[in-house]
Coordinates of N, CA and C in Angstrom, one line a residue:
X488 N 11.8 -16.1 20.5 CA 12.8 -16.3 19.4 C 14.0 -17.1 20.0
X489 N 14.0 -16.9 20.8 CA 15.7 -17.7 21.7 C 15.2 -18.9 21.8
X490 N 13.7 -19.9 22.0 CA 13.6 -20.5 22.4 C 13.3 -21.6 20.4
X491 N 12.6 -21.0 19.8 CA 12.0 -21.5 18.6 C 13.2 -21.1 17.5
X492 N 13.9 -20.1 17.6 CA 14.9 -19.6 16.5 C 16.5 -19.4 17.0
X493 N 16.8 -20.3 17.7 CA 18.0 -20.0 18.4 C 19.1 -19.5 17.1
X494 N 19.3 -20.1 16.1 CA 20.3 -19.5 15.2 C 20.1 -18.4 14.6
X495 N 19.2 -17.8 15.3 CA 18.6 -16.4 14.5 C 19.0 -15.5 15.7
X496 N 19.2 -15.6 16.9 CA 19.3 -15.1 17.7 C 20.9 -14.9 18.3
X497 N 21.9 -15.8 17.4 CA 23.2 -16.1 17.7 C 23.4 -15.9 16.1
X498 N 23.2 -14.7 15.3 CA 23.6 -14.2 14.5 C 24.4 -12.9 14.3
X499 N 25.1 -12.5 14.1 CA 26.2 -11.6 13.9 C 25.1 -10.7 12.8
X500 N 24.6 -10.8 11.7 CA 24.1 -10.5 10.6 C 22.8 -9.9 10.5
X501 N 22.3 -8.8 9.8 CA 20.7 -8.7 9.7 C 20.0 -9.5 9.6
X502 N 18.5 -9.4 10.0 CA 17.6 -10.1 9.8 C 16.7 -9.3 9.5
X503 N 15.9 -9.9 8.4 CA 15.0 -8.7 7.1 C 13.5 -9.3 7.9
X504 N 12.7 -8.5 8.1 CA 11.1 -9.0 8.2 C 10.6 -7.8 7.5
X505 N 9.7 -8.3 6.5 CA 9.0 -7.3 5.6 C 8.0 -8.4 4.6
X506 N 6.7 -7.7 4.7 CA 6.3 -8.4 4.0 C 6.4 -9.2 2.8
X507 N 5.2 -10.0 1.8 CA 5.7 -10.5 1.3 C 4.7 -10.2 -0.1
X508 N 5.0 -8.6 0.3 CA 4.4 -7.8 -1.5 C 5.5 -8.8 -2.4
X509 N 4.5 -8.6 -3.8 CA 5.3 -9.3 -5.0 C 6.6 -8.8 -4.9
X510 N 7.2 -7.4 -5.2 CA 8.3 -7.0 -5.2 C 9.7 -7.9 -3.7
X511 N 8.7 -8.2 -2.8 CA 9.9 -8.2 -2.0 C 9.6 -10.3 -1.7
X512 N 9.1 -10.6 -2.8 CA 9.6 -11.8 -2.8 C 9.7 -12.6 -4.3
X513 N 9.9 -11.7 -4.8 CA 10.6 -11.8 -6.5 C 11.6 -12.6 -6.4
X514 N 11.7 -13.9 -7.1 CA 13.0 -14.7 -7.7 C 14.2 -13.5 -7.4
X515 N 14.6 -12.5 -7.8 CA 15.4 -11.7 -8.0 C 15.6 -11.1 -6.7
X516 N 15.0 -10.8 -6.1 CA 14.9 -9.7 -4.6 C 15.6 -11.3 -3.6
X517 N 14.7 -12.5 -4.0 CA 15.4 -13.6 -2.7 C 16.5 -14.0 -2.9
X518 N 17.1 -14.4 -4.4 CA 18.6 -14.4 -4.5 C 19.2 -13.4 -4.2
X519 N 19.3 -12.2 -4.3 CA 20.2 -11.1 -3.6 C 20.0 -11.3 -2.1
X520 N 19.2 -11.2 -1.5 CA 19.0 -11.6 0.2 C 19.9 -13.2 0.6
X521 N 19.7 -13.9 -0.6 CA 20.5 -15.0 -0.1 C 21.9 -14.7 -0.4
X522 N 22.4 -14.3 -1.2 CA 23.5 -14.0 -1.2 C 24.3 -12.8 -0.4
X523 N 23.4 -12.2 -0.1 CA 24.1 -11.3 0.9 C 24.4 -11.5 2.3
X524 N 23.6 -12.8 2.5 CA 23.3 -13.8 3.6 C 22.6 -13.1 4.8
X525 N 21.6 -12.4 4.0 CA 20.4 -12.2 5.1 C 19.7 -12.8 5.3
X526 N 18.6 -13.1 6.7 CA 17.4 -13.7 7.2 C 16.3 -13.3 6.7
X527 N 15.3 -13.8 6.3 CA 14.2 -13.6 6.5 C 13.6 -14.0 7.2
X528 N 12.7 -13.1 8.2 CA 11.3 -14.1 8.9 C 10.5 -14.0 8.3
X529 N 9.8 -15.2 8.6 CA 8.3 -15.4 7.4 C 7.4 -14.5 7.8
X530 N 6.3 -14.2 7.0 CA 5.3 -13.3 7.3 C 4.4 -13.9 6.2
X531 N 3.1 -14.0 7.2 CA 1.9 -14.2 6.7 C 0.9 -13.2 6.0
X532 N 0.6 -13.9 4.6 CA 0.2 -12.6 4.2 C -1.1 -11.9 4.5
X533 N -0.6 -10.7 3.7 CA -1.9 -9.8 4.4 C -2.1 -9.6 6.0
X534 N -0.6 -9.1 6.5 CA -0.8 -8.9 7.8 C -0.2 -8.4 8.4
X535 N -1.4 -7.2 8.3 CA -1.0 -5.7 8.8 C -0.2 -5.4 9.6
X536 N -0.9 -6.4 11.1 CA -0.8 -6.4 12.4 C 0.7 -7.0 12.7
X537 N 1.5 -7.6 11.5 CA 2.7 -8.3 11.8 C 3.4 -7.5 11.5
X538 N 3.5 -5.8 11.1 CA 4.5 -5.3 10.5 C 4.6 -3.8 11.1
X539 N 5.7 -4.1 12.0 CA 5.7 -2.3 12.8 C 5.6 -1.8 12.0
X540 N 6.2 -1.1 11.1 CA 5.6 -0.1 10.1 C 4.5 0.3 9.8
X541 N 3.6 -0.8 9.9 CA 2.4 -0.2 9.5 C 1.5 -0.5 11.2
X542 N 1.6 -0.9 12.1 CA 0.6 -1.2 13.5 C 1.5 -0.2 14.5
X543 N 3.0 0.2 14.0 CA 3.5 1.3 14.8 C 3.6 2.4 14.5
X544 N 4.1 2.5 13.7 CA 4.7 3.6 12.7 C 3.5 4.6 12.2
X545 N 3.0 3.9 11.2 CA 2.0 4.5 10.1 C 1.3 4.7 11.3
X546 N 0.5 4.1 12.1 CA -0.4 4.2 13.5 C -0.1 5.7 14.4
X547 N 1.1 5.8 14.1 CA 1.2 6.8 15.5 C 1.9 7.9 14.2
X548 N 1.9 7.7 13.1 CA 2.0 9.2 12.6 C 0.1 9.7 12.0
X549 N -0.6 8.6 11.9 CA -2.0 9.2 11.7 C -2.3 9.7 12.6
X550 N -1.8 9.4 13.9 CA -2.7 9.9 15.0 C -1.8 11.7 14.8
X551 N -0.7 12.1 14.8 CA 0.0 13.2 14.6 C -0.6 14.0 14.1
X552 N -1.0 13.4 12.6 CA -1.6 14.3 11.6 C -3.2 14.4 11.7
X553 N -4.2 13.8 12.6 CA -5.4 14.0 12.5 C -5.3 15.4 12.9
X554 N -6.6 15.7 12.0 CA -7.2 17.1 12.2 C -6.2 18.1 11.7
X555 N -4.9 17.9 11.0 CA -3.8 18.9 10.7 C -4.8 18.8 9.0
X556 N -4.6 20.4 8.5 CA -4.5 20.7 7.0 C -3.7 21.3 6.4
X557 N -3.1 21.2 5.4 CA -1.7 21.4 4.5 C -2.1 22.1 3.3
X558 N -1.8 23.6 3.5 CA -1.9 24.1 1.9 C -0.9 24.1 0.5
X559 N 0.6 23.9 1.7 CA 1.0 23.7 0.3 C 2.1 22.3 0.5
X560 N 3.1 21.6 -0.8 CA 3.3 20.3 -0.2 C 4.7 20.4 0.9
X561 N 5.1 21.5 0.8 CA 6.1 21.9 1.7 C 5.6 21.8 3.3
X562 N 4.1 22.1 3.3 CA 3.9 22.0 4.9 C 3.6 20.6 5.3
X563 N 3.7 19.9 4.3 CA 3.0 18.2 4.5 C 4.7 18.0 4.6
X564 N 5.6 18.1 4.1 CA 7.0 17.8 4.4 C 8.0 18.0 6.0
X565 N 7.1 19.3 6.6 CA 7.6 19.7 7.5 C 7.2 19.6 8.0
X566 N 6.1 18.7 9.0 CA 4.8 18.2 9.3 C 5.3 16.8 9.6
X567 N 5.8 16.3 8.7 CA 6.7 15.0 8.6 C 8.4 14.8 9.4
X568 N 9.0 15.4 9.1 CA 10.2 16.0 9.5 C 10.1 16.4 11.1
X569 N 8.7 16.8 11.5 CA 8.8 17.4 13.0 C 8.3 16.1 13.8
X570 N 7.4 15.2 12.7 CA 6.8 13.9 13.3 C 8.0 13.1 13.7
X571 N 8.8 12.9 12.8 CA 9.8 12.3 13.1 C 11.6 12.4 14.6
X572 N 11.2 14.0 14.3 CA 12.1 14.6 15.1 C 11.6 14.8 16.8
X573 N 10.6 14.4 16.8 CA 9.8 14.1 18.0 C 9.8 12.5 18.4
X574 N 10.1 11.6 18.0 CA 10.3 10.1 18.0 C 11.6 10.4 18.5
X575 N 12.0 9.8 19.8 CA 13.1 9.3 20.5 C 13.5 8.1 20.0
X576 N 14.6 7.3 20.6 CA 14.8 5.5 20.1 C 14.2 4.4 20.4
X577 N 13.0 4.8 21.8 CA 12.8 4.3 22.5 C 11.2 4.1 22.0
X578 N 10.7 5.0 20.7 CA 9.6 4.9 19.9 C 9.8 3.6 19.2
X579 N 11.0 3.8 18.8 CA 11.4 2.5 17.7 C 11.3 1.3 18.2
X580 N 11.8 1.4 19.6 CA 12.2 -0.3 20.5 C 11.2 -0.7 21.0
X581 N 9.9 0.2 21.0 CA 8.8 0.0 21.8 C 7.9 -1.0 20.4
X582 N 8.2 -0.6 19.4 CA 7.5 -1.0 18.2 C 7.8 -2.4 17.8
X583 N 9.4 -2.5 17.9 CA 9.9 -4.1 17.4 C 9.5 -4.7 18.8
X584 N 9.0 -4.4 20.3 CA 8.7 -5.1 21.5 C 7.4 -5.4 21.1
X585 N 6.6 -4.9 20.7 CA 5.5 -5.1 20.4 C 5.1 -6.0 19.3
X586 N 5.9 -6.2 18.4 CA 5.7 -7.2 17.3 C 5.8 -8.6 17.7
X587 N 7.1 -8.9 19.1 CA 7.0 -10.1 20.0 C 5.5 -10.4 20.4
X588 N 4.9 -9.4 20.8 CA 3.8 -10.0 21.2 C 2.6 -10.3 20.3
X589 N 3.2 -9.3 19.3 CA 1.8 -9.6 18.2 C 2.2 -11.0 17.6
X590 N 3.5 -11.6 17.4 CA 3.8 -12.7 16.8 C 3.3 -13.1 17.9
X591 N 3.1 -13.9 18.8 CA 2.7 -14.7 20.0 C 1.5 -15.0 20.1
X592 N 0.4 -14.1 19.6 CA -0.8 -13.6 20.0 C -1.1 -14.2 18.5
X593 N -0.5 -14.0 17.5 CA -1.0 -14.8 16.2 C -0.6 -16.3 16.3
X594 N 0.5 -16.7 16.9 CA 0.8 -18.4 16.7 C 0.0 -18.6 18.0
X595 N -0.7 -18.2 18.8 CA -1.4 -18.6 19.5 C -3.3 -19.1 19.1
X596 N -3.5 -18.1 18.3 CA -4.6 -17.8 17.7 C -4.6 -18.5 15.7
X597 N -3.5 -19.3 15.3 CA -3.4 -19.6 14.4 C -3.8 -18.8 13.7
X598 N -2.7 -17.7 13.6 CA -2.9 -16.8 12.4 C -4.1 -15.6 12.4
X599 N -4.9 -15.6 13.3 CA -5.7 -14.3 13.0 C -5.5 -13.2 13.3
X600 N -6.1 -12.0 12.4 CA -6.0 -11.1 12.5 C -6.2 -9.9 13.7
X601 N -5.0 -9.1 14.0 CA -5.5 -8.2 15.2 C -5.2 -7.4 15.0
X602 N -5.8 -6.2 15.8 CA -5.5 -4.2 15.4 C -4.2 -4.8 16.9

């Protein structure tokens, strides 16, 4: 990014990456982002592998919950709550480090798909 996005990188301001479901690129959803004068980085669609949330996040709470069963929805809440209280900061930074490489690994590969 320092080298391809230098003004993104000498920003004071958020930078939004999230895909590009209908909802979050509605006429309506990109003028508020632009007026709030946030970034977007692009994201190609349909791709899983581009979005910690789902290659970090969602990934490492399935693995949590394999083999766990929930009788009532209070135990699926606290279940949740302990998933999360177990994640240090260092879960989080390991996830947006990892998206560097998954971006890399896709402009290197023109776009394809990777677990």
């Amino acid at each position: 990014m320092k080298v391809q996005q230098p003004a993104l990188m000498n920003r004071k301001g958020p930078i939004l990456l999230n895909d590009n479901a209908r909802p979050h690129v509605a006429s309506i959803t990109v003028q508020k982002l632009l007026q709030l004068d946030i970034n977007v980085l692009p994201h190609s669609p349909y791709s899983s592998d581009l979005s910690p949330t789902d290659f970090h996040f969602f990934c490492s709470l399935n693995s949590f919950l394999a083999q766990k069963r929930f009788g009532k929805q209070e135990d699926i809440k606290n279940a949740f709550q302990q998933f999360l209280s177990l994640r240090d900061s260092d879960f989080y930074i390991r996830g947006i480090n990892a998206l560097v490489i998954r971006w890399q690994k896709c402009i290197e590969h023109y776009e394809s798909y990777f677990k």
